[in-house]
PDB file of C-alpha atoms in Angstrom:
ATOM      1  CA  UNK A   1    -130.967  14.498 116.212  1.00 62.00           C
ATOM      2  CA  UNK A   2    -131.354  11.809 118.894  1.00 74.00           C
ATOM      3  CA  UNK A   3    -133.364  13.835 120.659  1.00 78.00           C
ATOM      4  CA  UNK A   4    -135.838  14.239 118.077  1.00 76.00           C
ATOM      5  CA  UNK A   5    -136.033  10.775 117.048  1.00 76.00           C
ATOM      6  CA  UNK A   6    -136.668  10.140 120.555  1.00 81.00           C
ATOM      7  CA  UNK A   7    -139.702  12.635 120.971  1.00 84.00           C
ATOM      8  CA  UNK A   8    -141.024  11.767 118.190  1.00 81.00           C
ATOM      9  CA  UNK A   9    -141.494   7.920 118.984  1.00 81.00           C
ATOM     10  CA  UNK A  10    -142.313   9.133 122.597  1.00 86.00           C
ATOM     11  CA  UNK A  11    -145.507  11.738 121.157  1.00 87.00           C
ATOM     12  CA  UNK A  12    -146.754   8.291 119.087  1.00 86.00           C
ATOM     13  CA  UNK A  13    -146.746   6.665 121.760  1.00 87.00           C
ATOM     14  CA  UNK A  14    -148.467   8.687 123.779  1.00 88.00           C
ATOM     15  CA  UNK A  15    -150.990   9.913 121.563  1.00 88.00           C
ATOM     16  CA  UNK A  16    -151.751   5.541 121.933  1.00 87.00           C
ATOM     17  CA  UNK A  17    -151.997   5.953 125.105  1.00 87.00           C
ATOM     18  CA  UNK A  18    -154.281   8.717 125.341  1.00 85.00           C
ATOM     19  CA  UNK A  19    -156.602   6.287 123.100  1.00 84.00           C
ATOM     20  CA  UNK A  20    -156.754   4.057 125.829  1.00 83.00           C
ATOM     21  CA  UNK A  21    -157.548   6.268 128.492  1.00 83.00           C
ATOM     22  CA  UNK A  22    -159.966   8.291 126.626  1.00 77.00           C
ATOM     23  CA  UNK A  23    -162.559   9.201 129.526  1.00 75.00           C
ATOM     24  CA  UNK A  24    -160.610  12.369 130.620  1.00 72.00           C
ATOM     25  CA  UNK A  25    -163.035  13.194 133.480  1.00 73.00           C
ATOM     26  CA  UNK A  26    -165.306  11.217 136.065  1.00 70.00           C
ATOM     27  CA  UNK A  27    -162.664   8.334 136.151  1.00 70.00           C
ATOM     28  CA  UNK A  28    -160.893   7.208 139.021  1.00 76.00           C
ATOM     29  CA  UNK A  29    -157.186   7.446 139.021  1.00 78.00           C
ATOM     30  CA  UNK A  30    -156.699   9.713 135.643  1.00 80.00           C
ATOM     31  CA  UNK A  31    -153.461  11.529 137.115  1.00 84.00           C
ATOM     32  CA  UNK A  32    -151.949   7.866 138.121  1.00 85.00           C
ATOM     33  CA  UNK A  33    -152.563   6.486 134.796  1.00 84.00           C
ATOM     34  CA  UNK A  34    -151.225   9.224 132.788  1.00 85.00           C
ATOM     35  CA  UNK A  35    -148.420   9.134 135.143  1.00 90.00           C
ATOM     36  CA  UNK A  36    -147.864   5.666 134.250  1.00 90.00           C
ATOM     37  CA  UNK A  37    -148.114   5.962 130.627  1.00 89.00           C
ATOM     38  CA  UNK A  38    -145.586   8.636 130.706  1.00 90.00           C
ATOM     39  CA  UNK A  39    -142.656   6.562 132.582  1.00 92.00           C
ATOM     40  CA  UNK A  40    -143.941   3.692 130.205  1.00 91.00           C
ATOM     41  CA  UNK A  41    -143.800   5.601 126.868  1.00 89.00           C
ATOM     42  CA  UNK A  42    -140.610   7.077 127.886  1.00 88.00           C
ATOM     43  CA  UNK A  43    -138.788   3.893 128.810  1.00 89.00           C
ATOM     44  CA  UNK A  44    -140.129   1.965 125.820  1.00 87.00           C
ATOM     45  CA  UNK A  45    -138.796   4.463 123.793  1.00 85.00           C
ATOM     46  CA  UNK A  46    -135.584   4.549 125.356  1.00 84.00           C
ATOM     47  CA  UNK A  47    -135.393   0.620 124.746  1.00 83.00           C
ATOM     48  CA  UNK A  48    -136.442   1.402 120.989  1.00 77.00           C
ATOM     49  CA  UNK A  49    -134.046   4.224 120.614  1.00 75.00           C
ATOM     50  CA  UNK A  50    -131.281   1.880 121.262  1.00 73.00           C
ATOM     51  CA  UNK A  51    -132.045  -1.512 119.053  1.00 67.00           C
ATOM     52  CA  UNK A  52    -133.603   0.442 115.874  1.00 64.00           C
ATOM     53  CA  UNK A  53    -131.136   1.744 113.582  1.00 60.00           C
ATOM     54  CA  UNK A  54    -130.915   5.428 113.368  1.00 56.00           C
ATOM     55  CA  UNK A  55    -131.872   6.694 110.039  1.00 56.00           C
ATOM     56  CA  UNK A  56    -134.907   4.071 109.547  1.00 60.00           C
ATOM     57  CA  UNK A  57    -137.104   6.380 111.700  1.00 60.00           C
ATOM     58  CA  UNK A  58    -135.974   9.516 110.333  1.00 63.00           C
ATOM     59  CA  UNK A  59    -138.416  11.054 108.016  1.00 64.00           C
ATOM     60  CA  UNK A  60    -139.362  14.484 106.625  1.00 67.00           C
ATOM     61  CA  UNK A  61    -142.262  15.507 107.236  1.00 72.00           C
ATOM     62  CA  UNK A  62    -143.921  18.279 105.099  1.00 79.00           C
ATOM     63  CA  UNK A  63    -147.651  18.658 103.780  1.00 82.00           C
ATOM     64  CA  UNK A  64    -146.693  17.656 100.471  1.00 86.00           C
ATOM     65  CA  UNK A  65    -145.317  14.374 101.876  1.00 85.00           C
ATOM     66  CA  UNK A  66    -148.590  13.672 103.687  1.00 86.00           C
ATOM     67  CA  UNK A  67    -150.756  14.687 100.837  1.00 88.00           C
ATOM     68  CA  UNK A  68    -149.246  12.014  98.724  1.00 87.00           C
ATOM     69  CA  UNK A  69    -149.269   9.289 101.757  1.00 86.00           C
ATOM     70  CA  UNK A  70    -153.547  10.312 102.228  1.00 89.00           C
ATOM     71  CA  UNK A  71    -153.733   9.968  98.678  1.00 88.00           C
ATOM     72  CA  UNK A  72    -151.896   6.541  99.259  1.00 87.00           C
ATOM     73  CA  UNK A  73    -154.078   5.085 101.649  1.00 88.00           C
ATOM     74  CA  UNK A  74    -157.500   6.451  99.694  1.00 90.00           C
ATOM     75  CA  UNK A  75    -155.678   3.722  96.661  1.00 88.00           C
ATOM     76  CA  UNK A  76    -154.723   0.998  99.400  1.00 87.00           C
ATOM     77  CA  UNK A  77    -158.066   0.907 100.931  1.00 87.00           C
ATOM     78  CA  UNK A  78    -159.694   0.937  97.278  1.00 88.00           C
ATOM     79  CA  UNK A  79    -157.380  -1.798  96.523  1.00 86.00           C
ATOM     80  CA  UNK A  80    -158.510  -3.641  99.102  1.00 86.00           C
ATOM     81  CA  UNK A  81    -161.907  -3.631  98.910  1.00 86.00           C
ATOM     82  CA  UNK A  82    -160.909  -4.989  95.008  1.00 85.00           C
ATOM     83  CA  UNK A  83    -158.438  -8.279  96.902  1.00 81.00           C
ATOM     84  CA  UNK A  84    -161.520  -8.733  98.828  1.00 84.00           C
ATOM     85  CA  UNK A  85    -164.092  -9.431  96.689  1.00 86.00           C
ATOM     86  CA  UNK A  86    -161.348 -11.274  94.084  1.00 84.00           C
ATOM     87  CA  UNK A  87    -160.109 -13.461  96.737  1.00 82.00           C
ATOM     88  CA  UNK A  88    -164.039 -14.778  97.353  1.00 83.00           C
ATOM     89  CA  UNK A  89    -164.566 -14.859  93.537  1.00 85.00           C
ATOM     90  CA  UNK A  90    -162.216 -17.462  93.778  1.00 84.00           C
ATOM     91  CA  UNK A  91    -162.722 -19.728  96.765  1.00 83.00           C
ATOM     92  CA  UNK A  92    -166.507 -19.704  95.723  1.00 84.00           C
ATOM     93  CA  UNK A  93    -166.328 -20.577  92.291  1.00 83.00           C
ATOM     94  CA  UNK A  94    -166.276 -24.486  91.636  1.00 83.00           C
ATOM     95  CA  UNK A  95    -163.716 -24.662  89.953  1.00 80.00           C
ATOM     96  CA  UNK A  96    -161.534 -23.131  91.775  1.00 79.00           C
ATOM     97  CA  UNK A  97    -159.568 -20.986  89.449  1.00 79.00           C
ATOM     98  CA  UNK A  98    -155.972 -20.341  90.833  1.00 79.00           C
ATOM     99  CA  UNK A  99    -153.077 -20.277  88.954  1.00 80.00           C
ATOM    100  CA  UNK A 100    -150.012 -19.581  91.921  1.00 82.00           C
ATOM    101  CA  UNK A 101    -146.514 -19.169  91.520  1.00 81.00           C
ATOM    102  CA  UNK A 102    -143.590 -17.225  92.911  1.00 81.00           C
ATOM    103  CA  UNK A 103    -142.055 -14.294  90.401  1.00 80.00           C
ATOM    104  CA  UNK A 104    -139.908 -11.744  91.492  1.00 80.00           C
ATOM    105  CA  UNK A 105    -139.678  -8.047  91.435  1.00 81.00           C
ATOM    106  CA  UNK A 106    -137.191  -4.807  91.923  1.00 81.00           C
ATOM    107  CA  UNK A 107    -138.225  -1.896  93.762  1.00 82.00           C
ATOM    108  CA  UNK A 108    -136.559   1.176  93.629  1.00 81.00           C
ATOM    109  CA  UNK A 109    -137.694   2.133  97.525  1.00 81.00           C
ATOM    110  CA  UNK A 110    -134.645   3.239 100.031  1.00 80.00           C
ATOM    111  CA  UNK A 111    -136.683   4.326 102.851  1.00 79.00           C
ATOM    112  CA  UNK A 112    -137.312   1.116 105.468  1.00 78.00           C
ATOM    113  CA  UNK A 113    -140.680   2.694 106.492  1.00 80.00           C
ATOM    114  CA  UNK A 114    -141.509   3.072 102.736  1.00 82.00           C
ATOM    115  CA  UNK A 115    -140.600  -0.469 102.147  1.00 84.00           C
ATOM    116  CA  UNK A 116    -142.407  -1.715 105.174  1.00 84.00           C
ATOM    117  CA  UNK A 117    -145.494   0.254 104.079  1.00 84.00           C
ATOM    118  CA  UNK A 118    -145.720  -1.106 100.170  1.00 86.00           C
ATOM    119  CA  UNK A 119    -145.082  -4.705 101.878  1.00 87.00           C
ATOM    120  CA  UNK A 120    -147.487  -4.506 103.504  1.00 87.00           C
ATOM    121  CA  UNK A 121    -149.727  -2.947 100.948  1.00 87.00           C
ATOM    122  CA  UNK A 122    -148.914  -6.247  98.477  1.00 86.00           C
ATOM    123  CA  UNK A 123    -149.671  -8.594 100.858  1.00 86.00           C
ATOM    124  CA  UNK A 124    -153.716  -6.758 101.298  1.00 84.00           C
ATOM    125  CA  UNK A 125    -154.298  -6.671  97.900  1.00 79.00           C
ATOM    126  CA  UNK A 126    -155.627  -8.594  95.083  1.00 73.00           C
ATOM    127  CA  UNK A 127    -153.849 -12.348  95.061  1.00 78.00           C
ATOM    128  CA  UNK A 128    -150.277 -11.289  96.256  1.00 84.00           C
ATOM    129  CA  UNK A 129    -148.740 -12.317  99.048  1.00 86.00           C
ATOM    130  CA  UNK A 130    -144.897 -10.767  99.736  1.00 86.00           C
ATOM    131  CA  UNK A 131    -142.779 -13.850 100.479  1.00 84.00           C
ATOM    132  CA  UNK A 132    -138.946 -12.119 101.206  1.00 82.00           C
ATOM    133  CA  UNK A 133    -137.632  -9.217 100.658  1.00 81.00           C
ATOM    134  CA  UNK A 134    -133.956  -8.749 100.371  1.00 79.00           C
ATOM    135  CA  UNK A 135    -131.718  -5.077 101.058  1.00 77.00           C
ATOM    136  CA  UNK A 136    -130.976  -4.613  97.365  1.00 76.00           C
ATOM    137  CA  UNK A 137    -134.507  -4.305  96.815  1.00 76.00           C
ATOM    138  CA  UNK A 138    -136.041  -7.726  95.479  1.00 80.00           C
ATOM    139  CA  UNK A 139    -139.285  -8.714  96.005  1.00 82.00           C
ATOM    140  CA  UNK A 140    -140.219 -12.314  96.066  1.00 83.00           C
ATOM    141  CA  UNK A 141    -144.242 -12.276  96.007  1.00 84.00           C
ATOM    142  CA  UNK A 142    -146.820 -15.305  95.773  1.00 84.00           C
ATOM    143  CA  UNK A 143    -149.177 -14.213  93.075  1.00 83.00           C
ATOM    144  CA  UNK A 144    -152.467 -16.377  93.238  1.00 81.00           C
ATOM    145  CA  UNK A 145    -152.906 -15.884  89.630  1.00 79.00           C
ATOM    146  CA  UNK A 146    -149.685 -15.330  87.365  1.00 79.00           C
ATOM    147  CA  UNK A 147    -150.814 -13.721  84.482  1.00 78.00           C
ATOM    148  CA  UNK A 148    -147.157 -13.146  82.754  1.00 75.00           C
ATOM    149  CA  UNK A 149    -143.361 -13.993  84.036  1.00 73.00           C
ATOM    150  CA  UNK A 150    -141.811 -10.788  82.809  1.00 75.00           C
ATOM    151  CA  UNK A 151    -140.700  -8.119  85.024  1.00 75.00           C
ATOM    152  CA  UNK A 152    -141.706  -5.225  83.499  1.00 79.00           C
ATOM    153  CA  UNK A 153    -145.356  -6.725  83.385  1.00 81.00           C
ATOM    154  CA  UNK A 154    -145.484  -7.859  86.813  1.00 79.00           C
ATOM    155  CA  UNK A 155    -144.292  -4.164  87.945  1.00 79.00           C
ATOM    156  CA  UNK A 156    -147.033  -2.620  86.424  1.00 80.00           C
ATOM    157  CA  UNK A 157    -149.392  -4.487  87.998  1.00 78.00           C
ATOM    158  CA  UNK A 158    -148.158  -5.016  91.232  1.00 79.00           C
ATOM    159  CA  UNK A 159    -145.985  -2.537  92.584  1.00 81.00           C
ATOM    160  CA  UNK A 160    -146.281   0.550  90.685  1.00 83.00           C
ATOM    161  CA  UNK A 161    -150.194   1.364  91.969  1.00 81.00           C
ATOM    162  CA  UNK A 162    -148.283   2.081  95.424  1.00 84.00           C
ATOM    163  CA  UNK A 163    -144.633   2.966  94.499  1.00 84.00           C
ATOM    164  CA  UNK A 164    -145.461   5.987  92.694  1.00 85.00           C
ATOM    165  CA  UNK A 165    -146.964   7.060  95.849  1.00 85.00           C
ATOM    166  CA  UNK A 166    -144.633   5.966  98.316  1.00 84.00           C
ATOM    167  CA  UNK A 167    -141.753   7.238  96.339  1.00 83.00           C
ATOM    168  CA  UNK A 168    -143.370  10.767  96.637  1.00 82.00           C
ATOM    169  CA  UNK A 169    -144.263  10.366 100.180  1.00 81.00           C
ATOM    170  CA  UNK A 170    -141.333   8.598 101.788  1.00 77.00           C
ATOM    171  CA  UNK A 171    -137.427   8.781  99.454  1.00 71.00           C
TER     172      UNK A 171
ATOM    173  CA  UNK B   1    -180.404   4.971 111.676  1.00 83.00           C
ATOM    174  CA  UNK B   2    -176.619   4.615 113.164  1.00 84.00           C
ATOM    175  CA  UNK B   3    -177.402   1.580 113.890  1.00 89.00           C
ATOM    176  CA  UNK B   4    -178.745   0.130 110.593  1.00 92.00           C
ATOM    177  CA  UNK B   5    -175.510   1.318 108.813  1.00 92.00           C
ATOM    178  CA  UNK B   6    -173.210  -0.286 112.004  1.00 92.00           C
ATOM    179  CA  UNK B   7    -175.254  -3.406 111.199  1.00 93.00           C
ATOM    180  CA  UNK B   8    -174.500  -3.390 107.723  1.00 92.00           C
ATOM    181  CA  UNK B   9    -170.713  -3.078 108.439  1.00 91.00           C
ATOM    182  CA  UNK B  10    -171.304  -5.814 110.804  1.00 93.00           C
ATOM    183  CA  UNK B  11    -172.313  -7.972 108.847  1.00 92.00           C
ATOM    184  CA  UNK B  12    -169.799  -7.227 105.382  1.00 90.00           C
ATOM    185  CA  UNK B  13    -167.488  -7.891 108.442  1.00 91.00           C
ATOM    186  CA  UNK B  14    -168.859 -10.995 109.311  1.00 92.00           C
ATOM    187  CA  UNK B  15    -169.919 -12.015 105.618  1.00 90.00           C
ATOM    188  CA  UNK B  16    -166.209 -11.615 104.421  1.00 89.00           C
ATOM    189  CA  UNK B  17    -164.231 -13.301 107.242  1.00 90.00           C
ATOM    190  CA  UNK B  18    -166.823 -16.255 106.698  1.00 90.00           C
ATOM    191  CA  UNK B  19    -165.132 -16.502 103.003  1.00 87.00           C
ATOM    192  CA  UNK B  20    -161.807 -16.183 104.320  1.00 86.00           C
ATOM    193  CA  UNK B  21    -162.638 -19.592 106.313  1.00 88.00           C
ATOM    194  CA  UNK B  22    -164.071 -21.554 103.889  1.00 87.00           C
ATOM    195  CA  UNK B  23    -160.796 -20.403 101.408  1.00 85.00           C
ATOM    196  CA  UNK B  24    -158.702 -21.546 104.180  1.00 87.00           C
ATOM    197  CA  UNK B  25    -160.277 -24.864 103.971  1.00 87.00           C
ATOM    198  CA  UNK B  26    -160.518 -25.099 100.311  1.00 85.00           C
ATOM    199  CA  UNK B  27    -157.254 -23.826  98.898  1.00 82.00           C
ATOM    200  CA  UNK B  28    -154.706 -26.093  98.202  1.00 81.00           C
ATOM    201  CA  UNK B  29    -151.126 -24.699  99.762  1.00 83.00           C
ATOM    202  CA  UNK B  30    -149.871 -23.188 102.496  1.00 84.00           C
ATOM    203  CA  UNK B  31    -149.156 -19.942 100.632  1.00 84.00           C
ATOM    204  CA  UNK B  32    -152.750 -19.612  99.024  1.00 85.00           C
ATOM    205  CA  UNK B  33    -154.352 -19.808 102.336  1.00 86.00           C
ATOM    206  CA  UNK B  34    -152.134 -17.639 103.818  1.00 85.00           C
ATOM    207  CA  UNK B  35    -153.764 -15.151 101.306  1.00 84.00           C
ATOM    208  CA  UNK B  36    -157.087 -16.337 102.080  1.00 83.00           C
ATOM    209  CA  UNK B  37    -156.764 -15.742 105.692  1.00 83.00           C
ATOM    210  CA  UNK B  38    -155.039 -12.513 105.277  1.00 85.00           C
ATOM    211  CA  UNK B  39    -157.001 -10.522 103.036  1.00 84.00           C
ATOM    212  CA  UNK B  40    -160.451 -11.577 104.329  1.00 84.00           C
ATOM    213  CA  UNK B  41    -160.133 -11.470 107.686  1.00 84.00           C
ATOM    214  CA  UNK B  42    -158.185  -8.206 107.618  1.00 87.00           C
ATOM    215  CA  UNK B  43    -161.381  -6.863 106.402  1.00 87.00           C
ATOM    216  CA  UNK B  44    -163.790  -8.207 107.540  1.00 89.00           C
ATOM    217  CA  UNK B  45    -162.171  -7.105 111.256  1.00 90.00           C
ATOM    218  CA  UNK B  46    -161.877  -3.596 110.180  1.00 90.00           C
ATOM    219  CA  UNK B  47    -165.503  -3.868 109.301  1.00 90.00           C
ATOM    220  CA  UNK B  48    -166.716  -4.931 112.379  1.00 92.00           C
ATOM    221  CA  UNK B  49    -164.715  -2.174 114.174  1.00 92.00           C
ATOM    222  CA  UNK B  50    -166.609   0.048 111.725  1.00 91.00           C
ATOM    223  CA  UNK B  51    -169.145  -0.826 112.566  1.00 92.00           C
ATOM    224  CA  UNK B  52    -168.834  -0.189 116.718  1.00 90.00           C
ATOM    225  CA  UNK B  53    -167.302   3.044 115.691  1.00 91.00           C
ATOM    226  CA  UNK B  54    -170.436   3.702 113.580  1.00 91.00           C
ATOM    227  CA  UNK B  55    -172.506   2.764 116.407  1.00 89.00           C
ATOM    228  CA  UNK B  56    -170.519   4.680 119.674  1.00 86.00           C
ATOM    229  CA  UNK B  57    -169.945   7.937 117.364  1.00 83.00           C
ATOM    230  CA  UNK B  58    -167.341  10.298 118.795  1.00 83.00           C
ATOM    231  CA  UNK B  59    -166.415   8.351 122.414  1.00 83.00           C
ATOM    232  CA  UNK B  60    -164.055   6.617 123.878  1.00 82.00           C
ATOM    233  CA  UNK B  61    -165.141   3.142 122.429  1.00 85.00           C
ATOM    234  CA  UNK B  62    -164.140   4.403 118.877  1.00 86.00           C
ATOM    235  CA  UNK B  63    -161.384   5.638 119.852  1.00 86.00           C
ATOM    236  CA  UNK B  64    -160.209   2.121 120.912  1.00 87.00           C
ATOM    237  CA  UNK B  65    -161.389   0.426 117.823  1.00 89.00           C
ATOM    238  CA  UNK B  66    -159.602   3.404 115.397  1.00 89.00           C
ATOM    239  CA  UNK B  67    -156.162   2.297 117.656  1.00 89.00           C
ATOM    240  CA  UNK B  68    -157.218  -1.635 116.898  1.00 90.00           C
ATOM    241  CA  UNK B  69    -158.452  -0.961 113.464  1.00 90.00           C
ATOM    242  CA  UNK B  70    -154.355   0.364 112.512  1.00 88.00           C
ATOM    243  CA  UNK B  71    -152.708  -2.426 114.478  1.00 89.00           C
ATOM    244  CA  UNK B  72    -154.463  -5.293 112.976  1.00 90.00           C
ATOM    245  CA  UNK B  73    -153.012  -2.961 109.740  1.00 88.00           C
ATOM    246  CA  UNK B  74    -150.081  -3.075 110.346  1.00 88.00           C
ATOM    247  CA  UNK B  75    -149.578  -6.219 112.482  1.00 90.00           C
ATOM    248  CA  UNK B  76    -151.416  -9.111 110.215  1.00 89.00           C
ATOM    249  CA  UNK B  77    -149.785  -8.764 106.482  1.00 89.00           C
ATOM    250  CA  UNK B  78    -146.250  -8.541 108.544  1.00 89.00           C
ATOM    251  CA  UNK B  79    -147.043 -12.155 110.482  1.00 90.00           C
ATOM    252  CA  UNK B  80    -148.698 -13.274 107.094  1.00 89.00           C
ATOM    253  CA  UNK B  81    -145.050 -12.565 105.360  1.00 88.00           C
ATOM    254  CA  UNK B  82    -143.124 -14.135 108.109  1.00 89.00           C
ATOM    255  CA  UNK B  83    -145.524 -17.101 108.414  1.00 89.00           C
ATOM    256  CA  UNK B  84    -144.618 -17.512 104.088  1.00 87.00           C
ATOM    257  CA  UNK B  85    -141.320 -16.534 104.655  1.00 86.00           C
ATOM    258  CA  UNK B  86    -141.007 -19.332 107.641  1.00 87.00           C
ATOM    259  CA  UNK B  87    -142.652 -22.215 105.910  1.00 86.00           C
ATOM    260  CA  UNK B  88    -140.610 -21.547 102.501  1.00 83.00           C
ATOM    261  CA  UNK B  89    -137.190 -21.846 104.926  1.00 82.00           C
ATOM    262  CA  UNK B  90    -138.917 -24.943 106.469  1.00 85.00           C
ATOM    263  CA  UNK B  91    -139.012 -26.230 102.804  1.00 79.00           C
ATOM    264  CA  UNK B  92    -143.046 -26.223 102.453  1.00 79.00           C
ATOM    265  CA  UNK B  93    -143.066 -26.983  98.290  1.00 77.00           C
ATOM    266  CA  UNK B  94    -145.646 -24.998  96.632  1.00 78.00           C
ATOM    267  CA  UNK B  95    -148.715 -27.313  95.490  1.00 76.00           C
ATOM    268  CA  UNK B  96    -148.795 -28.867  92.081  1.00 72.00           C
ATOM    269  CA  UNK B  97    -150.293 -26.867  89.826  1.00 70.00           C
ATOM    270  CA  UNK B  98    -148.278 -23.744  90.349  1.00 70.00           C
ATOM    271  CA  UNK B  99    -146.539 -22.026  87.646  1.00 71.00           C
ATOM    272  CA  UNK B 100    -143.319 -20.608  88.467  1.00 71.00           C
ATOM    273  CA  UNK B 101    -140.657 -20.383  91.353  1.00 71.00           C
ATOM    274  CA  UNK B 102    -138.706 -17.419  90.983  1.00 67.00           C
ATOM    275  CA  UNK B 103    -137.625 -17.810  94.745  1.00 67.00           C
ATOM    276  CA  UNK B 104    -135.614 -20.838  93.973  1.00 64.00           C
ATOM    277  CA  UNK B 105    -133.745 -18.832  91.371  1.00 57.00           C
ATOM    278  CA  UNK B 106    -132.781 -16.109  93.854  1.00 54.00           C
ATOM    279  CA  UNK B 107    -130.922 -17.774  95.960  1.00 50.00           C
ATOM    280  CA  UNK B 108    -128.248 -19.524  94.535  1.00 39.00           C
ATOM    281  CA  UNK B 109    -126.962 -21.295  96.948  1.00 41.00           C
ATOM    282  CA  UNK B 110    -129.621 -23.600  97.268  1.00 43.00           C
ATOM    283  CA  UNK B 111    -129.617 -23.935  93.586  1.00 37.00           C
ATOM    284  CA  UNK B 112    -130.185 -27.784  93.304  1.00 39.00           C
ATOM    285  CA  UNK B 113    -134.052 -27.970  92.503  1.00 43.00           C
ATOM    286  CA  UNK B 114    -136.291 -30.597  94.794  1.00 42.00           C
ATOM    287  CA  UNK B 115    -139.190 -31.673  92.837  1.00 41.00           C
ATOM    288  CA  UNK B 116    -142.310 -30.383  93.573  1.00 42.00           C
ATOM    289  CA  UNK B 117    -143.943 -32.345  96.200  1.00 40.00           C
ATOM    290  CA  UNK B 118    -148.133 -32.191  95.994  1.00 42.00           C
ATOM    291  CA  UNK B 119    -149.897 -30.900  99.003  1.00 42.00           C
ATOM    292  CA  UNK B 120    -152.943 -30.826  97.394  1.00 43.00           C
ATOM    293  CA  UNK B 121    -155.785 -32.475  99.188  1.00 42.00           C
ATOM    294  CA  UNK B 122    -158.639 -31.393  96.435  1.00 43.00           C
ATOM    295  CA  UNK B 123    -156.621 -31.023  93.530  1.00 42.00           C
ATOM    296  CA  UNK B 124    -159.120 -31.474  90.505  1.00 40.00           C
ATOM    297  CA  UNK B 125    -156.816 -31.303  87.652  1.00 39.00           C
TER     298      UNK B 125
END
């Protein structure tokens, strides 16, 4: 199982690295830089292999899993879009309409990567802004515009666009 | 034609990191221009990599900017939370006008409350 965790973060890697050396032919010195990138990759993910924990980078991976992550980012980058144009609503209007505060929210998320991913997915969209997260599962977020102070209210606004996704993809 | 649609992406990239400056300088806290600054200039610098990957087509160039285009992804709502995170443990009060502060709550050992200190340089109410 080592193993695999360990090719698999060595393949990212170097699928990176091919990025950056795209022009296969007619440059110089392609065997010495993919010969670099492969001692690189592999000692970086030697280092990695030893400070990350071991189950945080173990995932299934099936089609059904990556269906519901594609159908994850096609909501995120909506979403976004959304924060986007809210966010300039806001600083452009005179008045300048905020209402901030700090609530706090549960998320029922085990996976770290899952976690990670909906983190970051708060913090890009509209007005919310994920302040700490504990390992029980709280979520402290800025909201730019608190609309209500109970949970169940704040869930279904901010989390549950993404969890129901993640939850699919990730636990 | 490529190139009229890069432009356009060019400049929703340009148009929307321009907003995310002037929220960062009218805003009142550090947490609300943390937003600013992360949500606008997120995408308005995926846009502009759109916008050379709109322009190069299927080449090496895009294939750079794609690799960019998921780092800045991944990397700029993480620094945003640790930047919050950081100025919260730093005890950065939250400006006047704000609602609630379910943080303070959470953690109980620092249960006795500070007032809230104004930061506000243009606070109109």
């Amino acid at each position: 199982m080592c193993l695999k965790i360990y090719l698999k973060f060595f393949f990212i890697l170097l699928i990176c690295w091919a990025l950056l050396v795209w022009p296969f032919q007619d440059s110089p010195g392609i065997i010495e830089k993919w010969l670099l990138g492969i001692l690189v990759c592999a000692f970086i993910s030697y280092l990695e292999l030893r400070n990350v924990s071991k189950n945080s980078l173990h995932f299934p991976l099936s089609p059904l899993r990556l269906y519901w992550f594609i159908r994850f980012i096609i909501k995120f980058a909506y979403l976004m879009v959304i924060a986007n144009l809210d966010v300039a609503y806001r600083v452009m209007h005179p008045d300048l309409p905020i209402n901030p505060g700090i609530v706090m929210v549960k998320t029922e998320l085990k996976h770290p990567l899952g976690r990670l991913m909906l983190a970051n997915a708060i913090t890009l969209t509209p007005g919310t802004l994920v302040v700490e997260m504990t390992d029980d599962g709280y979520l402290f977020i800025h909201w730019i515009n608190v609309i209500s102070k109970e949970e169940n209210i704040i869930k279904k606004t901010i989390v549950l666009p993404f969890e129901i996704y993640l939850k699919k993809a990730f636990d | 034609m490529n190139s009229i649609i890069s432009m356009i992406f060019l400049f929703i990239g340009v148009l929307f990191i321009v907003l995310g400056c002037i929220g960062l300088v009218r805003l009142p806290d550090v947490y609300n221009r943390l937003q600013a600054a992360t949500k606008c200039v997120t995408l308005g610098i995926c846009g502009m990599l759109i916008a050379v990957m709109v322009e190069k087509g299927f080449s090496p160039m895009s294939g750079k900017a794609l690799l960019c285009m998921i780092f800045i992804l991944i990397t700029s709502p993480t620094s945003a939370h640790a930047m919050a995170r950081g100025a919260y443990r730093s005890k950065v009060r939250l400006c006047k006008n704000s609602v609630c502060d379910y943080y303070e709550f959470g953690r109980p050992e620092e249960a006795e409350k500070q007032p809230l200190e104004c930061e506000c340089k243009n606070d109109k109410s």
